[in-house]
Amino acid sequence: MSRTPEDVNKLTESTYKNVMEQFNPGLRNLVNLGKSYEKAVTAMTFAGKAYFDAVSKIGENAAVSPVSRELGVVLMEISEVHKKVQLELEETFKRFNRELITELERKTDMDIKYMNATFKRYQSEHKLKQDFLDKSQADLKKLRRKSQGKHSSKYEIKENECVETISSRQTDMQSFIAEGCKEALLEEKRRFCFLVEKHCAFTYQLTAFHDKAKEMLTVTLPSWQDKCTDATQVPDTVISMIDGLRTPMSVIPESSPTLEHSDRTNSGSIVPPPAPSLKAHTSPLASMFSQDVPKRPISSELYSGNLDGNGLSRSESVSSGMDMAKKTRVQTIFPHTSGNNETLLSFDDGDIITLLIQEERDGWLYGELEHTGQRGWFPSSYCRAYNEPLIANRINYQYYYSALAFNPFFAITMSVLLVRGGNPFATVKLRPTITNDRSAPNV
């Protein structure tokens, strides 16, 4: 489609105006948005580092657990890998700022001055050439008016010269307009090419980042998943430890008949061995039975009302001087081992202990195991007042603890009876666990 020189000149001027009035302001806006983009990514990577630092901290806590040690190590590894990914992302956007945004900002400032000067030069040259052409055309008109008279031949040579001048200037004008339009269009294209090229380079950087991040994240992902495929699996060392809790490690020798007879006849003057210097530790699973395990010391519950099987209060039992069978008795709810300490009392869950010293000392009680006659100190949180139901529907605790020892999430199925509220992890699909637990009751 052919256009007149005037149409082409308008296209040239509109091209320069579009670059100066739309493209360059658009670049300025792009620079501002790019800076905001980088700040947002920096803030995101900062928050990501803080998040995965917290994940690592949880992993450190899990790493000291005998059953969750491997999972703690996995959490710390996940944290380290993700922090490396965040670091790579941060470096990618530093290059984005340095190679794209900063370059755009610099070129935009330079281009505004350059395009203004180029456009003004084009307009000035176009105006000058147009003025020369208009003057030549005006001169030709004058000569033609004069040649209308009697001496027309006198002006013929001048008229031919003026026509040649006009033709030359018209050709020059058309060439100038064509070159000016071509240069204006190329200037526009150069700027769009620069913008596309810079964003292609940024795209390559993002592609490299995602490839590297994918490699870092996927290389160890299968091994991480293998560690959590079976939440019911318990290390052999933990199983051995739990089995050791069921069997007393040592037996406390019985008191001599003379001392025992003296203690039985003189209940008010029992001289036990010194109480352990450290405060008694709480039963590992006592907190799971919020409705059944007392939250106050065992002594305050044992001595507040009818505590023994015969309806005798503490003051009545002590003052009446009754025999061993009618003193305050408790039933154990968790096994306890004395280890190498001969002043402590070993027992299994469900054993009956007669209290020889009524006052609790730093969480310790002193009593005699009824079926062996052994005496010693034991934690008050490991027992309950005898004859008080352990739970409303008479759950077999020996079965419960044995099952729980081999199935850490066995308590999920009992949560309606034992704990208040729901377990947010109860919906986790776990593999069925097959154990050789023989402590469960025969149905």
XYZ file of C-alpha atoms in Angstrom:
443
model
C 0.000 0.000 0.000
C 1.563 3.289 -1.159
C 1.416 6.357 0.983
C 2.022 10.008 0.273
C 5.072 11.734 1.767
C 2.739 13.571 4.102
C 1.253 10.292 5.423
C 4.723 8.845 5.935
C 5.818 11.974 7.760
C 2.825 11.669 10.097
C 3.740 8.033 10.748
C 7.306 9.071 11.619
C 6.177 11.748 14.029
C 3.603 9.450 15.684
C 6.314 6.780 16.118
C 8.601 9.187 17.935
C 5.707 10.433 20.067
C 4.677 6.882 20.998
C 8.209 6.109 22.174
C 8.448 9.318 24.202
C 4.899 9.472 25.553
C 4.084 5.766 26.060
C 7.115 3.490 25.847
C 9.498 5.501 28.053
C 6.870 6.209 30.764
C 5.980 2.529 30.591
C 9.619 1.663 31.232
C 9.677 3.969 34.246
C 6.631 2.223 35.646
C 8.240 -1.134 34.883
C 11.358 -0.120 36.810
C 9.289 0.825 39.873
C 7.289 -2.404 39.714
C 10.487 -4.421 39.268
C 11.967 -2.902 42.406
C 8.783 -3.734 44.302
C 8.916 -7.255 42.878
C 12.454 -7.762 44.137
C 11.571 -6.386 47.581
C 8.610 -8.750 47.802
C 10.779 -11.745 46.892
C 13.407 -10.644 49.427
C 10.723 -10.420 52.114
C 9.405 -13.833 51.071
C 12.846 -15.451 51.249
C 13.417 -13.830 54.646
C 10.113 -15.257 55.917
C 10.997 -18.613 54.335
C 14.324 -18.725 56.166
C 12.568 -17.954 59.448
C 9.998 -20.664 58.766
C 12.559 -23.347 57.987
C 14.682 -22.270 60.959
C 11.631 -23.120 63.057
C 11.307 -26.461 61.236
C 14.954 -27.168 62.037
C 14.372 -26.297 65.697
C 11.516 -28.805 65.871
C 13.801 -31.332 64.215
C 16.443 -30.732 66.878
C 13.850 -31.442 69.556
C 12.777 -34.623 67.774
C 16.389 -35.757 67.323
C 16.777 -36.318 71.078
C 13.745 -38.617 71.183
C 14.534 -42.345 71.134
C 11.625 -43.055 68.781
C 11.670 -39.933 66.541
C 15.422 -39.420 66.126
C 15.457 -40.265 62.408
C 12.475 -38.010 61.725
C 14.209 -35.173 63.556
C 17.242 -35.585 61.293
C 14.937 -35.568 58.262
C 13.291 -32.330 59.401
C 16.691 -30.683 59.808
C 17.748 -31.885 56.343
C 14.507 -30.563 54.822
C 15.126 -27.231 56.504
C 18.682 -26.962 55.171
C 17.678 -27.855 51.602
C 14.797 -25.381 51.554
C 17.003 -22.627 52.944
C 19.476 -23.292 50.119
C 16.598 -23.018 47.644
C 15.579 -19.703 49.217
C 19.166 -18.506 48.920
C 19.261 -19.434 45.227
C 15.993 -17.577 44.650
C 17.377 -14.518 46.394
C 20.518 -14.617 44.216
C 18.377 -14.967 41.086
C 16.454 -11.820 41.913
C 19.608 -9.926 42.743
C 20.685 -10.626 39.171
C 17.193 -9.603 38.018
C 17.687 -6.246 39.699
C 21.255 -5.816 38.528
C 20.901 -6.951 34.910
C 17.343 -5.914 34.080
C 15.824 -3.326 36.386
C 18.964 -1.239 36.909
C 19.752 -1.420 33.177
C 16.211 -0.382 32.281
C 16.356 2.551 34.654
C 19.674 3.744 33.236
C 18.611 3.399 29.599
C 15.234 5.032 30.230
C 16.868 8.179 31.597
C 19.250 8.285 28.630
C 16.554 7.487 26.067
C 14.284 10.332 27.090
C 16.991 12.856 26.246
C 18.053 11.006 23.099
C 14.547 10.639 21.645
C 13.661 14.254 22.382
C 16.800 15.436 20.573
C 16.294 13.032 17.646
C 12.680 14.018 17.160
C 13.487 17.730 17.284
C 16.300 17.274 14.756
C 13.971 15.416 12.418
C 11.316 18.100 12.701
C 13.866 20.862 12.151
C 15.341 19.252 9.050
C 11.898 18.444 7.706
C 10.785 22.028 8.216
C 13.916 23.412 6.563
C 13.534 21.191 3.516
C 9.845 21.976 3.331
C 10.614 25.704 3.460
C 13.108 25.401 0.592
C 10.600 23.434 -1.440
C 7.837 25.916 -0.728
C 10.136 28.821 -1.727
C 11.045 27.127 -5.030
C 7.407 26.497 -5.773
C 6.578 30.112 -4.954
C 9.371 31.285 -7.291
C 8.001 29.121 -10.085
C 4.573 30.645 -9.712
C 6.005 34.147 -9.997
C 7.951 33.263 -13.147
C 4.904 31.751 -14.755
C 2.862 34.853 -14.048
C 5.538 37.018 -15.630
C 5.814 34.747 -18.666
C 2.200 35.397 -19.518
C 3.240 38.704 -21.167
C 4.842 39.573 -24.496
C 8.355 38.450 -23.532
C 7.598 34.845 -22.472
C 10.781 33.495 -23.953
C 12.769 35.716 -21.638
C 11.599 33.699 -18.577
C 11.624 30.245 -20.133
C 15.187 29.394 -19.071
C 14.622 30.608 -15.490
C 11.391 28.672 -15.312
C 13.127 25.460 -16.383
C 15.834 26.008 -13.787
C 13.194 26.565 -11.097
C 11.346 23.384 -12.100
C 14.563 21.395 -11.848
C 15.205 22.877 -8.403
C 11.711 21.972 -7.237
C 12.060 18.417 -8.564
C 15.410 17.982 -6.837
C 14.065 19.311 -3.567
C 10.961 17.137 -3.781
C 13.147 14.069 -4.345
C 15.339 15.083 -1.452
C 12.271 15.602 0.749
C 10.832 12.213 -0.107
C 14.155 10.534 0.579
C 14.465 12.359 3.890
C 10.939 11.412 4.938
C 11.514 7.771 3.976
C 14.812 7.551 5.842
C 13.342 9.391 8.806
C 10.379 7.009 8.978
C 12.639 3.974 8.693
C 14.896 5.287 11.458
C 11.944 6.080 13.715
C 10.468 2.597 13.248
C 13.849 0.979 13.877
C 14.327 3.059 17.027
C 10.985 1.764 18.258
C 11.839 -1.840 17.420
C 15.274 -1.592 19.068
C 13.598 -0.686 22.341
C 11.096 -3.522 22.216
C 13.879 -5.945 21.227
C 15.930 -4.794 24.194
C 12.980 -5.355 26.524
C 12.261 -8.819 25.111
C 15.945 -9.786 25.216
C 16.324 -8.771 28.851
C 13.244 -10.714 29.887
C 14.392 -13.747 27.924
C 17.645 -13.603 29.895
C 15.635 -13.358 33.120
C 13.540 -16.323 31.987
C 16.713 -18.369 31.487
C 17.799 -17.404 34.999
C 14.459 -18.502 36.445
C 14.637 -21.739 34.463
C 18.106 -22.432 35.823
C 16.886 -21.670 39.345
C 13.908 -24.027 39.060
C 16.086 -26.790 37.588
C 18.579 -26.430 40.415
C 15.824 -26.216 43.025
C 14.143 -29.316 41.578
C 17.415 -31.221 41.728
C 18.091 -30.184 45.343
C 14.562 -30.998 46.475
C 14.049 -34.295 44.666
C 17.429 -35.953 45.177
C 16.690 -36.818 48.813
C 12.889 -36.676 48.768
C 12.371 -40.476 48.454
C 14.610 -41.151 51.449
C 12.696 -38.561 53.491
C 9.383 -40.180 52.609
C 10.691 -43.625 53.523
C 11.270 -42.421 57.088
C 7.587 -41.605 57.616
C 5.805 -44.362 55.700
C 5.054 -46.310 58.886
C 4.334 -44.182 61.942
C 3.780 -47.315 64.068
C 7.321 -48.624 63.660
C 9.345 -48.472 66.881
C 13.139 -48.932 67.050
C 14.381 -52.146 68.634
C 16.196 -50.179 71.318
C 12.927 -48.587 72.435
C 11.153 -51.959 72.480
C 13.957 -53.382 74.613
C 13.711 -50.419 76.976
C 9.942 -50.859 77.346
C 10.318 -54.595 77.895
C 12.855 -53.811 80.588
C 10.289 -51.662 82.368
C 7.939 -54.628 82.680
C 10.538 -56.725 84.495
C 12.077 -55.371 87.729
C 15.794 -54.888 87.298
C 16.594 -55.773 90.905
C 14.839 -57.056 94.017
C 14.973 -55.176 97.283
C 15.893 -57.622 100.082
C 13.204 -58.128 102.690
C 13.635 -56.634 106.119
C 14.756 -58.884 108.964
C 11.913 -60.543 110.903
C 12.835 -58.663 114.051
C 12.794 -55.249 112.381
C 9.660 -56.140 110.431
C 7.891 -57.257 113.618
C 8.981 -54.061 115.327
C 7.686 -51.991 112.416
C 4.376 -53.816 112.336
C 3.777 -53.449 116.058
C 5.059 -49.877 116.176
C 3.436 -48.284 113.111
C 3.822 -44.837 114.570
C 7.609 -45.126 114.905
C 8.679 -46.521 111.524
C 12.179 -45.393 110.608
C 12.467 -45.684 106.798
C 15.666 -45.057 104.843
C 16.179 -41.429 103.813
C 13.896 -40.254 100.990
C 15.588 -39.734 97.614
C 17.202 -36.314 97.290
C 15.681 -35.614 93.851
C 12.037 -34.828 93.295
C 10.016 -37.815 92.091
C 9.431 -37.928 88.350
C 5.900 -38.071 87.008
C 4.494 -41.230 85.447
C 5.284 -41.086 81.691
C 1.678 -41.711 80.719
C -0.129 -40.232 83.688
C -1.034 -37.045 81.810
C -3.053 -39.047 79.291
C -5.694 -39.908 81.890
C -6.909 -36.429 82.734
C -10.148 -37.721 84.250
C -8.598 -40.467 86.325
C -5.098 -39.535 87.407
C -5.142 -36.999 90.246
C -3.547 -33.634 89.469
C -2.731 -33.019 93.152
C -0.278 -35.118 95.209
C -1.445 -38.647 95.930
C -1.373 -38.039 99.662
C -4.025 -35.304 99.514
C -6.365 -37.644 97.644
C -5.633 -40.700 99.742
C -6.321 -38.952 103.010
C -9.434 -36.920 102.188
C -12.287 -39.155 103.255
C -12.852 -42.911 103.119
C -9.615 -44.205 101.633
C -9.185 -47.792 102.729
C -11.462 -50.648 101.882
C -13.140 -50.474 105.330
C -14.329 -46.852 105.211
C -11.738 -45.579 107.733
C -10.335 -42.104 107.503
C -6.614 -41.472 108.026
C -7.045 -40.198 111.603
C -9.229 -43.182 112.542
C -6.843 -45.692 110.943
C -3.743 -44.327 112.654
C -5.291 -43.769 116.053
C -6.939 -47.194 116.204
C -3.637 -49.042 115.749
C -5.108 -51.546 113.274
C -2.961 -54.175 111.569
C -1.303 -53.890 108.130
C -4.340 -54.977 106.158
C -6.362 -51.983 107.323
C -3.836 -49.265 106.724
C -4.049 -46.983 103.696
C -3.509 -48.990 100.526
C -2.842 -47.870 96.953
C -2.840 -49.631 93.614
C -0.135 -48.976 91.027
C -1.090 -47.802 87.530
C 2.360 -47.981 85.895
C 5.399 -50.225 86.469
C 8.389 -48.805 88.329
C 11.932 -50.121 88.686
C 14.378 -49.279 91.427
C 17.505 -49.817 89.368
C 20.561 -49.942 91.605
C 18.939 -47.857 94.348
C 17.981 -50.206 97.170
C 15.852 -47.531 98.882
C 13.365 -47.536 95.985
C 10.525 -49.974 95.437
C 10.041 -51.957 92.226
C 6.574 -53.092 91.156
C 4.342 -53.865 88.174
C 1.141 -52.058 87.288
C -1.831 -53.315 89.284
C 0.174 -54.212 92.430
C -1.139 -53.267 95.887
C 1.086 -51.258 98.238
C 0.431 -50.511 101.902
C 1.612 -47.044 102.937
C 3.927 -47.105 105.966
C 4.598 -43.358 105.954
C 1.504 -41.242 105.396
C 3.199 -37.984 104.414
C 4.381 -37.450 100.842
C 7.936 -36.116 100.490
C 8.741 -34.303 97.201
C 6.451 -36.660 95.294
C 7.710 -39.838 97.075
C 5.690 -42.237 99.234
C 7.071 -45.031 101.423
C 5.258 -48.346 101.545
C 5.320 -52.135 101.464
C 4.476 -54.271 98.462
C 1.823 -56.682 99.743
C 2.638 -59.786 97.691
C 6.434 -59.675 98.360
C 6.769 -57.699 101.584
C 9.414 -55.475 99.987
C 9.619 -51.885 101.232
C 10.855 -48.699 99.655
C 10.126 -45.262 98.242
C 8.119 -44.868 95.046
C 6.596 -41.945 93.040
C 3.135 -40.992 94.190
C 2.001 -40.367 90.589
C 2.488 -44.067 89.808
C -0.458 -45.161 91.961
C -4.069 -44.489 92.921
C -6.164 -45.050 96.000
C -7.111 -48.701 96.158
C -10.735 -49.728 95.404
C -11.312 -46.527 93.318
C -12.152 -47.456 89.702
C -9.309 -46.676 87.320
C -11.767 -45.675 84.573
C -15.548 -45.612 84.288
C -15.843 -48.546 81.863
C -13.117 -50.660 83.555
C -10.450 -50.607 80.857
C -7.669 -53.118 81.436
C -4.667 -50.830 81.927
C -2.158 -53.634 81.662
C -3.487 -54.370 78.191
C -3.605 -50.652 77.349
C -0.004 -49.942 78.317
C 1.277 -53.092 76.641
C -0.507 -52.223 73.399
C 0.645 -48.634 73.614
C 4.267 -49.731 74.093
C 4.246 -51.373 70.650
C 1.760 -49.086 68.906
C 2.423 -45.386 69.653
C -0.907 -44.381 68.097
C -2.954 -47.008 69.965
C -4.236 -44.167 72.148
C -5.991 -42.635 69.138
C -8.595 -45.413 69.217
C -9.142 -44.877 72.945
C -9.337 -41.062 72.790
C -13.118 -40.980 73.327
C -12.635 -42.616 76.732
C -9.288 -41.286 77.835
C -8.760 -37.735 76.588
C -10.865 -34.696 75.942
C -11.074 -33.191 72.447
C -9.928 -34.639 69.136
C -6.542 -35.650 67.804
C -5.657 -33.580 64.721
C -3.371 -36.373 63.507
C -5.912 -39.150 64.009
C -6.867 -39.083 60.313
C -3.325 -40.000 59.215
C -3.477 -43.258 57.312
C -1.060 -45.674 58.934
C -0.090 -49.170 58.016
C -1.500 -51.923 60.301
C 1.041 -53.003 62.875
C 1.606 -56.654 63.727
C 3.309 -57.156 67.089
C 4.245 -60.096 69.276
C 2.672 -58.441 72.320
C 1.472 -61.151 74.711
C 0.244 -58.886 77.444
C -3.190 -58.281 75.864
C -6.057 -60.156 77.547
C -7.510 -63.208 75.861
C -11.020 -62.465 74.601
